[in-house]
Amino acid sequence: MKSPAVDKGLKERPSPRGGGEGRVRGMPTGAIAPSPQPSPSKGEGDFVRLLLLIVLCLCGLPGGEGLAFEFTDARPGYSFSFPRDHASHDDFRTEWWYYSGTFVGSDGQRFGYQLTFFRSGVDPGSKNPSRWTVRHLYFAHFAVADVAARRHVYFEKMNRAGIGYAGARPDRLHVWNEDWSAELSEGVHRLWARGRGYEIQLDLEPVRPPVIHGRYGVSRKGGGPGEASHYVSLTRMKTTGILTTGGRVIPVKGESWMDHEFTSAGLSPNLAGWDWLGLRLSDGSDLMIYRLRGRGERAGEIVSGTLVRPDGGVQHLDGGGIRLTPGETWKSPGSGAAYPVRWRVEIPGERIVLDARAVFPEQELVTAESTRVTYWEGLVGVSGESGGKAVTGEGYIEMTGYARPE
């Protein structure tokens, strides 16, 4: 679960730096290969950051009254069709394509990765013919976790469409931000991203059909009308390709997960943050759970999930049937946030009891140059029982709202 629109409680102070090369944790600065796409100038980057501040203010208004374009709400009855619905939905305000996974190099070294593209609608219906008209803003995050080295690096980008800087096609899946891209070609999702000293070129082949989360085609994010999203996942994707790191080009194989959500709902002012888990188990089942946390000691929470059984059957999980308990925490030396890096997951009706633990805790992203959210997104290992039988697994957990706003 992702969202580039953040409420005031989740904002971070804008970085004074310009540019779009990305931020790195855990490694020194290195060279960047030339981009095949034109890169925005420093002045262009400053303009986009100023525009982002305006969009954040507008998105904070109930219903987005500050925007000229009337966006579509996510409501029951939406008719999904694939591969069409992997493409961009410009009539919805916010949309993201999220890929995460694990792979092993030819030398046995294990890695995790995350690559996410965001689209935030500004005024898609503008009649201004200029190619510089800002109809959407585009953000992207890319991270790599090196398990053996306990090293986590991340990069970020933010652009308007301009002259090909960034975009998302409405007719087929092709989303890009400068030289990062995700594209569906002949049934294969092809990913490409790079930062200082790291590059992925991956082919992801789904082995299961798309999973539609929620009831009646909507995933609830609140109690009010339109407080929902259309949320689709590809929970198992055979992954092959190459990882470049430290000057080495490493052939890799593994598995990936893709989330795609589109919505026009803003974040509730009562939302403190969220926790999301996407887990693949050794018995062939897949599990997605999210928890939206309210503010205050007596604030409520919204919990929902989906279980994909080994035979491919899909079971929606109501919040009352899910027990999600945080365990030990890790305090970030940078942001000061204390993140639960171990979780106990119980689904009594399915006889599922799992222990999900970070492979290492230092997997925080401070995205001051794009979405301005400080969050933890990391690779986890899983052990426990499902249906009374021992299972292991792996996946990713995302946690937001633990860092104090500056």
Short mmCIF file of C-alpha atoms in Angstrom, two decimals:
data_model
loop_
_atom_site.label_atom_id
_atom_site.label_comp_id
_atom_site.label_asym_id
_atom_site.label_seq_id
_atom_site.Cartn_x
_atom_site.Cartn_y
_atom_site.Cartn_z
CA MET A 1 0.00 0.00 0.00
CA LYS A 2 1.40 3.35 -1.03
CA SER A 3 0.35 6.96 -1.33
CA PRO A 4 2.39 9.99 -2.35
CA ALA A 5 -0.22 12.39 -0.93
CA VAL A 6 0.68 12.87 2.72
CA ASP A 7 -1.18 14.62 5.49
CA LYS A 8 0.51 17.19 7.69
CA GLY A 9 1.44 14.62 10.29
CA LEU A 10 3.54 12.68 7.80
CA LYS A 11 5.28 15.52 5.97
CA GLU A 12 9.02 16.01 6.04
CA ARG A 13 10.76 19.33 5.53
CA PRO A 14 11.73 19.85 1.87
CA SER A 15 15.37 19.23 1.10
CA PRO A 16 17.40 22.32 0.17
CA ARG A 17 19.10 20.33 -2.56
CA GLY A 18 17.86 20.26 -6.13
CA GLY A 19 18.37 17.57 -8.74
CA GLY A 20 16.89 14.14 -9.26
CA GLU A 21 19.79 11.72 -8.90
CA GLY A 22 18.53 10.26 -5.66
CA ARG A 23 19.74 9.83 -2.11
CA VAL A 24 21.95 6.98 -0.97
CA ARG A 25 22.38 5.37 2.43
CA GLY A 26 25.25 3.04 3.23
CA MET A 27 27.61 3.78 0.35
CA PRO A 28 29.79 6.59 -0.99
CA THR A 29 28.93 8.75 -3.96
CA GLY A 30 29.69 7.15 -7.32
CA ALA A 31 29.31 7.90 -11.00
CA ILE A 32 25.98 7.84 -12.79
CA ALA A 33 25.71 6.62 -16.36
CA PRO A 34 24.07 9.07 -18.79
CA SER A 35 20.27 8.95 -18.95
CA PRO A 36 18.58 8.16 -22.26
CA GLN A 37 15.76 10.52 -21.18
CA PRO A 38 16.38 14.29 -20.86
CA SER A 39 16.99 15.30 -17.26
CA PRO A 40 15.34 18.41 -15.81
CA SER A 41 17.49 21.39 -15.03
CA LYS A 42 18.00 22.77 -11.53
CA GLY A 43 15.43 25.49 -12.27
CA GLU A 44 12.98 22.88 -13.51
CA GLY A 45 13.47 20.86 -10.33
CA ASP A 46 12.79 23.91 -8.18
CA PHE A 47 9.60 24.63 -10.14
CA VAL A 48 8.34 21.08 -9.65
CA ARG A 49 9.03 21.26 -5.92
CA LEU A 50 7.07 24.51 -5.66
CA LEU A 51 4.22 22.91 -7.59
CA LEU A 52 4.30 19.92 -5.26
CA LEU A 53 3.67 22.19 -2.28
CA ILE A 54 0.60 23.59 -4.06
CA VAL A 55 -0.69 20.11 -4.92
CA LEU A 56 -0.24 18.90 -1.35
CA CYS A 57 -2.32 21.83 -0.12
CA LEU A 58 -5.02 21.16 -2.70
CA CYS A 59 -5.12 17.45 -1.97
CA GLY A 60 -5.64 18.25 1.69
CA LEU A 61 -8.95 19.91 0.92
CA PRO A 62 -12.04 17.73 1.42
CA GLY A 63 -12.87 16.29 -1.96
CA GLY A 64 -10.05 18.26 -3.58
CA GLU A 65 -12.20 21.36 -4.21
CA GLY A 66 -9.08 23.31 -5.15
CA LEU A 67 -8.66 21.31 -8.34
CA ALA A 68 -10.47 22.23 -11.56
CA PHE A 69 -10.80 18.64 -12.73
CA GLU A 70 -13.48 16.45 -11.17
CA PHE A 71 -11.85 13.14 -10.31
CA THR A 72 -13.63 9.78 -10.16
CA ASP A 73 -14.18 8.04 -6.82
CA ALA A 74 -13.48 4.35 -6.27
CA ARG A 75 -16.90 2.79 -5.85
CA PRO A 76 -18.38 -0.73 -5.91
CA GLY A 77 -19.16 -2.20 -9.28
CA TYR A 78 -16.01 -1.22 -11.13
CA SER A 79 -15.47 -3.65 -14.01
CA PHE A 80 -11.85 -4.80 -14.17
CA SER A 81 -10.28 -5.89 -17.43
CA PHE A 82 -6.68 -6.97 -17.88
CA PRO A 83 -4.21 -6.06 -19.21
CA ARG A 84 -6.08 -2.73 -19.66
CA ASP A 85 -6.30 -2.06 -15.93
CA HIS A 86 -2.54 -2.33 -15.47
CA ALA A 87 -2.36 0.99 -17.36
CA SER A 88 -2.84 4.51 -16.00
CA HIS A 89 -6.27 5.74 -14.86
CA ASP A 90 -6.03 9.47 -15.37
CA ASP A 91 -9.55 10.16 -14.12
CA PHE A 92 -8.43 9.12 -10.62
CA ARG A 93 -6.32 11.57 -8.63
CA THR A 94 -3.67 9.22 -7.23
CA GLU A 95 -2.16 6.05 -8.63
CA TRP A 96 0.89 3.91 -7.97
CA TRP A 97 2.62 0.85 -9.36
CA TYR A 98 4.69 -0.96 -6.75
CA TYR A 99 7.14 -3.79 -7.33
CA SER A 100 9.10 -5.61 -4.64
CA GLY A 101 10.87 -8.90 -4.49
CA THR A 102 13.88 -11.00 -3.67
CA PHE A 103 16.45 -12.58 -5.89
CA VAL A 104 19.66 -14.57 -5.59
CA GLY A 105 22.76 -13.96 -7.64
CA SER A 106 24.74 -16.63 -9.45
CA ASP A 107 27.16 -16.55 -6.52
CA GLY A 108 24.37 -17.23 -3.99
CA GLN A 109 24.23 -13.65 -2.68
CA ARG A 110 20.70 -12.59 -1.68
CA PHE A 111 19.09 -9.22 -2.38
CA GLY A 112 15.73 -7.51 -2.00
CA TYR A 113 14.46 -4.64 -4.11
CA GLN A 114 11.63 -2.13 -4.31
CA LEU A 115 10.65 -0.02 -7.33
CA THR A 116 7.58 2.21 -7.11
CA PHE A 117 6.09 4.73 -9.55
CA PHE A 118 3.52 7.32 -8.44
CA ARG A 119 1.20 9.54 -10.45
CA SER A 120 -0.55 12.48 -8.76
CA GLY A 121 -3.23 14.25 -10.79
CA VAL A 122 -3.10 18.05 -10.85
CA ASP A 123 -5.50 18.99 -13.65
CA PRO A 124 -5.77 16.20 -16.25
CA GLY A 125 -8.59 18.04 -18.05
CA SER A 126 -6.59 21.19 -18.80
CA LYS A 127 -7.19 22.58 -22.31
CA ASN A 128 -3.85 24.37 -22.34
CA PRO A 129 -2.01 22.96 -25.39
CA SER A 130 1.48 23.68 -24.03
CA ARG A 131 3.58 20.61 -23.43
CA TRP A 132 4.72 22.27 -20.18
CA THR A 133 1.18 22.27 -18.77
CA VAL A 134 1.22 20.32 -15.51
CA ARG A 135 -1.57 17.75 -15.68
CA HIS A 136 0.16 15.23 -13.42
CA LEU A 137 3.20 14.98 -11.18
CA TYR A 138 5.28 11.82 -11.20
CA PHE A 139 7.39 10.39 -8.37
CA ALA A 140 9.48 7.23 -8.09
CA HIS A 141 11.39 5.34 -5.40
CA PHE A 142 14.00 2.63 -5.95
CA ALA A 143 15.75 0.66 -3.19
CA VAL A 144 18.07 -2.34 -2.95
CA ALA A 145 18.75 -4.41 0.18
CA ASP A 146 22.03 -6.38 0.22
CA VAL A 147 21.36 -9.06 2.83
CA ALA A 148 24.93 -10.30 3.37
CA ALA A 149 26.33 -6.78 3.68
CA ARG A 150 23.32 -5.54 5.70
CA ARG A 151 23.27 -2.55 3.38
CA HIS A 152 20.19 -0.66 2.20
CA VAL A 153 20.41 2.02 -0.49
CA TYR A 154 17.61 4.06 -1.99
CA PHE A 155 17.02 6.66 -4.67
CA GLU A 156 14.12 8.93 -5.59
CA LYS A 157 12.83 11.06 -8.45
CA MET A 158 10.14 13.70 -8.98
CA ASN A 159 9.12 15.22 -12.33
CA ARG A 160 6.30 16.61 -14.42
CA ALA A 161 5.83 15.21 -17.91
CA GLY A 162 7.55 18.12 -19.66
CA ILE A 163 9.35 16.90 -22.78
CA GLY A 164 9.33 13.24 -21.87
CA TYR A 165 10.72 13.50 -18.36
CA ALA A 166 8.04 11.22 -16.91
CA GLY A 167 4.66 9.72 -17.75
CA ALA A 168 2.19 6.86 -17.59
CA ARG A 169 0.31 5.60 -20.62
CA PRO A 170 -3.47 5.13 -20.33
CA ASP A 171 -3.68 2.45 -23.05
CA ARG A 172 -1.11 -0.02 -21.72
CA LEU A 173 1.29 -0.44 -18.82
CA HIS A 174 4.24 1.82 -19.49
CA VAL A 175 5.24 4.16 -16.69
CA TRP A 176 8.57 5.97 -16.46
CA ASN A 177 10.47 8.65 -14.62
CA GLU A 178 13.57 9.73 -16.52
CA ASP A 179 15.52 6.50 -17.10
CA TRP A 180 13.50 4.35 -14.67
CA SER A 181 10.62 2.40 -16.21
CA ALA A 182 8.11 -0.42 -15.90
CA GLU A 183 6.53 -1.77 -19.06
CA LEU A 184 4.33 -4.73 -19.94
CA SER A 185 5.42 -6.48 -23.11
CA GLU A 186 4.09 -9.85 -24.30
CA GLY A 187 2.88 -10.70 -20.80
CA VAL A 188 6.19 -9.84 -19.11
CA HIS A 189 6.74 -6.84 -16.81
CA ARG A 190 10.11 -5.33 -17.67
CA LEU A 191 11.72 -3.14 -15.00
CA TRP A 192 14.72 -0.87 -15.27
CA ALA A 193 16.14 1.47 -12.64
CA ARG A 194 19.54 2.67 -11.56
CA GLY A 195 21.26 4.90 -9.03
CA ARG A 196 24.80 5.42 -7.90
CA GLY A 197 26.51 2.07 -8.34
CA TYR A 198 23.26 0.05 -8.53
CA GLU A 199 21.12 -0.98 -11.48
CA ILE A 200 18.39 -3.54 -12.06
CA GLN A 201 17.12 -4.90 -15.35
CA LEU A 202 14.43 -7.44 -14.52
CA ASP A 203 11.80 -9.50 -16.33
CA LEU A 204 8.80 -10.42 -14.18
CA GLU A 205 6.43 -13.11 -15.42
CA PRO A 206 3.18 -13.56 -13.46
CA VAL A 207 2.43 -17.15 -12.48
CA ARG A 208 -1.02 -16.29 -11.07
CA PRO A 209 -3.84 -14.11 -12.36
CA PRO A 210 -4.44 -10.65 -10.86
CA VAL A 211 -5.93 -10.58 -7.36
CA ILE A 212 -8.59 -7.91 -6.74
CA HIS A 213 -8.63 -6.86 -3.09
CA GLY A 214 -11.62 -5.90 -0.99
CA ARG A 215 -15.31 -6.47 -1.57
CA TYR A 216 -17.17 -5.61 -4.78
CA GLY A 217 -14.01 -4.31 -6.37
CA VAL A 218 -13.13 -1.71 -3.71
CA SER A 219 -10.60 -1.71 -0.90
CA ARG A 220 -11.97 0.40 1.96
CA LYS A 221 -9.71 3.08 3.43
CA GLY A 222 -12.36 4.83 5.54
CA GLY A 223 -16.05 4.95 6.35
CA GLY A 224 -17.08 7.82 4.09
CA PRO A 225 -18.20 7.77 0.44
CA GLY A 226 -15.25 7.39 -1.89
CA GLU A 227 -12.79 6.61 0.92
CA ALA A 228 -11.55 3.58 -0.94
CA SER A 229 -9.28 2.46 -3.74
CA HIS A 230 -9.30 -0.05 -6.55
CA TYR A 231 -6.45 -2.34 -5.56
CA VAL A 232 -4.95 -5.15 -7.64
CA SER A 233 -1.94 -7.39 -7.00
CA LEU A 234 0.18 -9.89 -8.87
CA THR A 235 1.43 -11.81 -5.85
CA ARG A 236 3.86 -14.21 -7.53
CA MET A 237 6.01 -13.25 -10.45
CA LYS A 238 8.94 -15.31 -11.70
CA THR A 239 11.87 -12.91 -11.79
CA THR A 240 15.03 -13.07 -13.89
CA GLY A 241 17.53 -10.46 -14.99
CA ILE A 242 20.67 -8.71 -13.85
CA LEU A 243 21.76 -6.63 -10.91
CA THR A 244 24.75 -4.34 -11.27
CA THR A 245 26.49 -3.47 -8.01
CA GLY A 246 30.03 -2.44 -7.21
CA GLY A 247 30.94 -2.66 -10.86
CA ARG A 248 29.83 -6.31 -11.05
CA VAL A 249 27.05 -7.51 -13.34
CA ILE A 250 25.27 -10.37 -11.55
CA PRO A 251 22.65 -12.65 -13.18
CA VAL A 252 19.77 -13.09 -10.72
CA LYS A 253 16.67 -15.24 -10.22
CA GLY A 254 13.86 -14.86 -7.73
CA GLU A 255 10.23 -13.85 -7.12
CA SER A 256 8.42 -10.54 -7.10
CA TRP A 257 5.12 -8.98 -6.04
CA MET A 258 3.30 -6.14 -7.81
CA ASP A 259 0.67 -3.82 -6.32
CA HIS A 260 -1.36 -1.36 -8.38
CA GLU A 261 -3.81 1.04 -6.72
CA PHE A 262 -5.80 4.00 -7.97
CA THR A 263 -8.02 6.29 -5.93
CA SER A 264 -9.24 9.86 -5.64
CA ALA A 265 -9.59 9.88 -1.86
CA GLY A 266 -7.32 12.12 0.19
CA LEU A 267 -5.82 10.96 3.46
CA SER A 268 -8.01 11.49 6.50
CA PRO A 269 -6.73 14.13 8.97
CA ASN A 270 -7.25 11.45 11.64
CA LEU A 271 -4.83 9.04 9.96
CA ALA A 272 -1.56 8.56 11.85
CA GLY A 273 -0.04 6.09 9.39
CA TRP A 274 -0.30 2.57 8.09
CA ASP A 275 1.33 -0.85 8.18
CA TRP A 276 1.28 -3.12 5.12
CA LEU A 277 2.51 -6.68 4.69
CA GLY A 278 2.90 -8.67 1.48
CA LEU A 279 4.08 -12.21 2.24
CA ARG A 280 4.73 -15.31 0.10
CA LEU A 281 4.68 -18.62 1.98
CA SER A 282 6.39 -21.91 1.22
CA ASP A 283 3.07 -23.79 0.98
CA GLY A 284 2.19 -21.71 -2.08
CA SER A 285 -0.13 -19.25 -0.34
CA ASP A 286 0.22 -15.46 -0.40
CA LEU A 287 -0.98 -13.00 2.20
CA MET A 288 -1.65 -9.25 2.08
CA ILE A 289 -2.66 -7.31 5.19
CA TYR A 290 -2.92 -3.59 5.83
CA ARG A 291 -3.71 -1.62 8.97
CA LEU A 292 -4.60 2.09 8.95
CA ARG A 293 -3.84 3.59 12.34
CA GLY A 294 -5.87 6.47 13.75
CA ARG A 295 -4.54 9.27 15.93
CA GLY A 296 -4.82 9.18 19.70
CA GLU A 297 -5.04 6.40 22.25
CA ARG A 298 -8.73 5.76 21.58
CA ALA A 299 -8.54 6.11 17.84
CA GLY A 300 -9.84 3.25 15.81
CA GLU A 301 -8.08 1.42 13.03
CA ILE A 302 -9.04 -0.17 9.76
CA VAL A 303 -7.64 -3.64 9.09
CA SER A 304 -8.20 -5.73 5.99
CA GLY A 305 -6.46 -8.44 4.04
CA THR A 306 -6.50 -11.04 1.31
CA LEU A 307 -5.38 -14.66 1.41
CA VAL A 308 -4.44 -16.36 -1.85
CA ARG A 309 -4.56 -20.11 -1.32
CA PRO A 310 -2.07 -22.56 -2.86
CA ASP A 311 -4.69 -23.56 -5.47
CA GLY A 312 -5.14 -19.90 -6.47
CA GLY A 313 -8.42 -19.38 -4.62
CA VAL A 314 -8.84 -15.90 -3.13
CA GLN A 315 -10.32 -15.21 0.31
CA HIS A 316 -11.10 -11.70 1.52
CA LEU A 317 -10.20 -11.23 5.20
CA ASP A 318 -12.20 -8.85 7.37
CA GLY A 319 -10.41 -6.98 10.10
CA GLY A 320 -12.14 -8.95 12.84
CA GLY A 321 -10.44 -12.11 11.62
CA ILE A 322 -6.91 -10.67 11.65
CA ARG A 323 -4.63 -10.19 14.64
CA LEU A 324 -1.59 -8.08 13.84
CA THR A 325 0.76 -7.56 16.80
CA PRO A 326 3.96 -5.50 16.63
CA GLY A 327 7.03 -6.84 18.43
CA GLU A 328 10.57 -5.59 18.90
CA THR A 329 11.42 -2.17 17.50
CA TRP A 330 14.40 -0.50 15.88
CA LYS A 331 15.06 3.19 16.40
CA SER A 332 16.38 5.03 13.38
CA PRO A 333 19.48 7.10 14.21
CA GLY A 334 18.50 9.50 11.44
CA SER A 335 14.80 10.22 11.90
CA GLY A 336 14.41 9.02 15.48
CA ALA A 337 11.43 6.87 14.45
CA ALA A 338 10.92 3.58 16.32
CA TYR A 339 9.69 0.98 13.83
CA PRO A 340 8.36 -2.46 14.76
CA VAL A 341 10.70 -4.76 12.82
CA ARG A 342 9.04 -7.95 14.01
CA TRP A 343 5.35 -8.77 13.68
CA ARG A 344 3.11 -11.61 14.81
CA VAL A 345 0.35 -12.35 12.31
CA GLU A 346 -2.62 -14.49 13.35
CA ILE A 347 -5.63 -15.50 11.27
CA PRO A 348 -7.49 -17.95 13.52
CA GLY A 349 -10.09 -18.88 10.92
CA GLU A 350 -7.35 -20.13 8.61
CA ARG A 351 -5.12 -21.57 11.37
CA ILE A 352 -2.35 -19.19 10.37
CA VAL A 353 0.24 -18.00 12.90
CA LEU A 354 3.31 -16.27 11.47
CA ASP A 355 6.39 -14.50 12.73
CA ALA A 356 7.61 -11.88 10.22
CA ARG A 357 11.00 -10.37 11.02
CA ALA A 358 13.21 -7.89 9.16
CA VAL A 359 16.30 -9.53 7.65
CA PHE A 360 18.07 -6.46 9.03
CA PRO A 361 16.47 -3.35 10.53
CA GLU A 362 18.22 -0.54 8.64
CA GLN A 363 15.73 -0.23 5.75
CA GLU A 364 14.29 3.26 6.23
CA LEU A 365 13.70 5.74 3.39
CA VAL A 366 13.69 9.51 3.95
CA THR A 367 12.22 10.81 0.68
CA ALA A 368 12.71 14.53 1.23
CA GLU A 369 13.21 15.15 -2.50
CA SER A 370 10.01 13.53 -3.78
CA THR A 371 7.00 12.38 -1.74
CA ARG A 372 8.48 13.77 1.51
CA VAL A 373 7.46 10.76 3.57
CA THR A 374 9.86 9.09 5.99
CA TYR A 375 8.95 5.42 6.04
CA TRP A 376 10.30 1.90 6.51
CA GLU A 377 10.02 -0.49 3.60
CA GLY A 378 12.01 -3.66 3.92
CA LEU A 379 12.63 -7.29 3.26
CA VAL A 380 11.41 -9.74 5.91
CA GLY A 381 11.72 -13.44 6.57
CA VAL A 382 8.72 -15.48 7.74
CA SER A 383 8.27 -18.63 9.82
CA GLY A 384 5.26 -20.22 11.46
CA GLU A 385 2.24 -22.37 10.64
CA SER A 386 -0.51 -22.34 8.06
CA GLY A 387 -3.35 -24.82 8.27
CA GLY A 388 -1.51 -26.57 11.07
CA LYS A 389 1.62 -27.18 8.97
CA ALA A 390 5.01 -25.53 9.30
CA VAL A 391 5.80 -22.87 6.71
CA THR A 392 8.54 -20.41 5.92
CA GLY A 393 8.40 -17.44 3.63
CA GLU A 394 9.55 -13.98 2.69
CA GLY A 395 8.08 -10.67 1.65
CA TYR A 396 8.05 -6.95 2.27
CA ILE A 397 6.60 -4.78 5.03
CA GLU A 398 5.87 -1.07 4.74
CA MET A 399 5.35 1.22 7.75
CA THR A 400 4.55 4.95 7.70
CA GLY A 401 3.71 7.56 10.32
CA TYR A 402 6.35 6.57 12.88
CA ALA A 403 8.64 9.53 12.24
CA ARG A 404 7.80 12.87 13.84
CA PRO A 405 7.02 15.71 11.42
CA GLU A 406 9.66 18.41 11.28
#
